[in-house]
């Protein structure tokens, strides 16, 4: 089971949860209330897992954001500063683009009969209640975690050396990453199964599944629009056909879909970018950096999914709030951990603090994100190739060579 891809596990969990919820509901409606016991056990697990997730999120923020900022600060130069600003700008613009399209298209898809905004719940007074609960209050609020992470990260970067504090933060990051990789990710399919079981029991699951399918198609379309814009700008600057450049990057795109990892795809991304005519020294600098900090595909997915989940659950997000979320989440992308779904994990703090998502909404977000994580990664690494040409032009203008 360990070799089964995470997306397959999630799809199996959604299907099992869906059918289990329907079966439990039908049996309970016929008076077989004992059939609700498995559902109550799963609901109890969901409550415990959700509380644990809420406990871990502030720790994740401190661990990854502080180290991410500290590592960016060491050895910073003109080209590094330009590359970081370029990657952040690209990620923010991608998020704003996703918000513009999503806020226009998603409500129309839902209101025009593709899917109803009104979730129809089963009646009858039956409810799956927890057997017990375990409170796990976070050590500190999300906002406090963000402030602490920025203070620690900036403070360590100003020291200019890998001192004791950096080593402590780096070790803490590894501990949190181990928790994500060994506990949260493996248990996530059970949590998702529980969520869809509860929704199927209440008559909500079909609506949610339909929205997820629509959002998946919309997200992939926006990924490609974003990539075409990236390479149109890069091609115009270099006097090359943008579609030929994009075609040259396709091996990196498909490699990322297969590996679901920007880091694992790095050799292919590097090779394709050099083949497109970029200076090898610049590529050796930009590809490893952008692999870590340039996440336009991820922010498109997260922004669009957040809009869809909010609308589905009857919440509305004001424009100013969403813009604040995009700018903050784009910073969080810099600190995304190197595990499946790392970007959504890094953004979980601002999803809670700015958009007010609870554990259930956050879990739905994670499920939607992980369902297309490989495509978001593919968009990220392909976009890295385009941004390399802008850094190359800046380096030539500044007379920077041999980086």
Phi, psi and omega in degrees: 000338183293332182274350179290128180302148183300322181298322179294317178300318180294318179296319177297318180297318179297315181296313180296317178298319180299308183290326178295318179298317179296315182297316180297319181296314181296318180291321179293322178296335179269009176094358179273074185292340177299336180294344181281349183300311177301323178295319179294324177296316181292323177295322177297315177301317180300319179296316179294315181296318179298319178295320179295320178299318178296329178288322185283327187306311178300323178294320178300317181299310180300316185294310189272321181292317181297313180292321179300315179292318180299318182287328177292328185285333184288131177068024182294137177223187181300314184292322177296314180300316179296316182296318179295315179297319179297314181295318180294317179298316179299318181293317179297314180298322177296320178294318178295321176299315180297321179294317179300313180290313184297317182292339178269315188277315187300312178300325179290321176299319183286320185279339185267020173100349177294324179198140182274138176288335181276119178274123182271118181263149175290143176259168175131357174078359179278140179212143176273108182258150178293145174288322177196171179221154177234114179285136177226074181298137179296151180296328177204158181295164180301314181299317178297322179296318179297314180297315179299319181296317179294318179297313181295315182297311180294320180298315180294321181295329180287340179290334175074011179208161180276082181276190184297322181295320178298317181296322178296312180297320180295319177294320178297321177300317180295323178296313181295320178298323177294321178297317180296312184287330186258339183240302188294308182296314179297325182274347183303318178303322178294321179295316179296320177301319179295320179296313181288332174296315180296318180292322178293322178298323180270357179085023184254343195296320182298321178297316182294316179298320179296317178296318180301320180294317179296317182294322179302312180296316181298319181296313180299319179298317180292325175305312184288325174298316179299316180294321178297319177296315179305310186280338172294317178293314180294319180294320177297319180294322182266355181071032180241158177290117184298329182285330174292318177298317180294322178296322179296331181274356183301323176303321178293320180300310183286330175295321179293324177298320181287318184273335184058031182214125176294321182294315180295333181273351187308315179300322179289319178300316179299313182297316181293321181293319176295319179298332178283353176106009179282150179295132186297322179297320179293318180299319179297336178273313189284317186299311177298324181290309182295331176303330183268325191242348184258107188229053181295321178297320181293317182290328175298314181296313183294316180297312181295318180295320179298319177298314183296314181297318180297313179296319182298323182269008175084015178259153175238142180245124179289153183301315181299321179295318182292321179296317177300320178297316182297315180296319180288316181296327179295327175291320180298330180301330179300328185258015183300126180291153184275054176231162177306130182077021183301322182295316180291328176294317180294327182274355185299328180297313181285334173299323179280313187284324184263315183268349176074027180289136174269186185298323181292313179297321179296320179294321175297319177300314180298318180297314180296318181296312183294335179296337179230021184306321182295325179287324175295318176298318179298319178294321179300307186290326178292322176294331178302322180297322180291316182294334179303323182291329177289320177294321179299316179296319178297317181298318179294321179296323181272356181072031181267125179224160174066028179288000000 
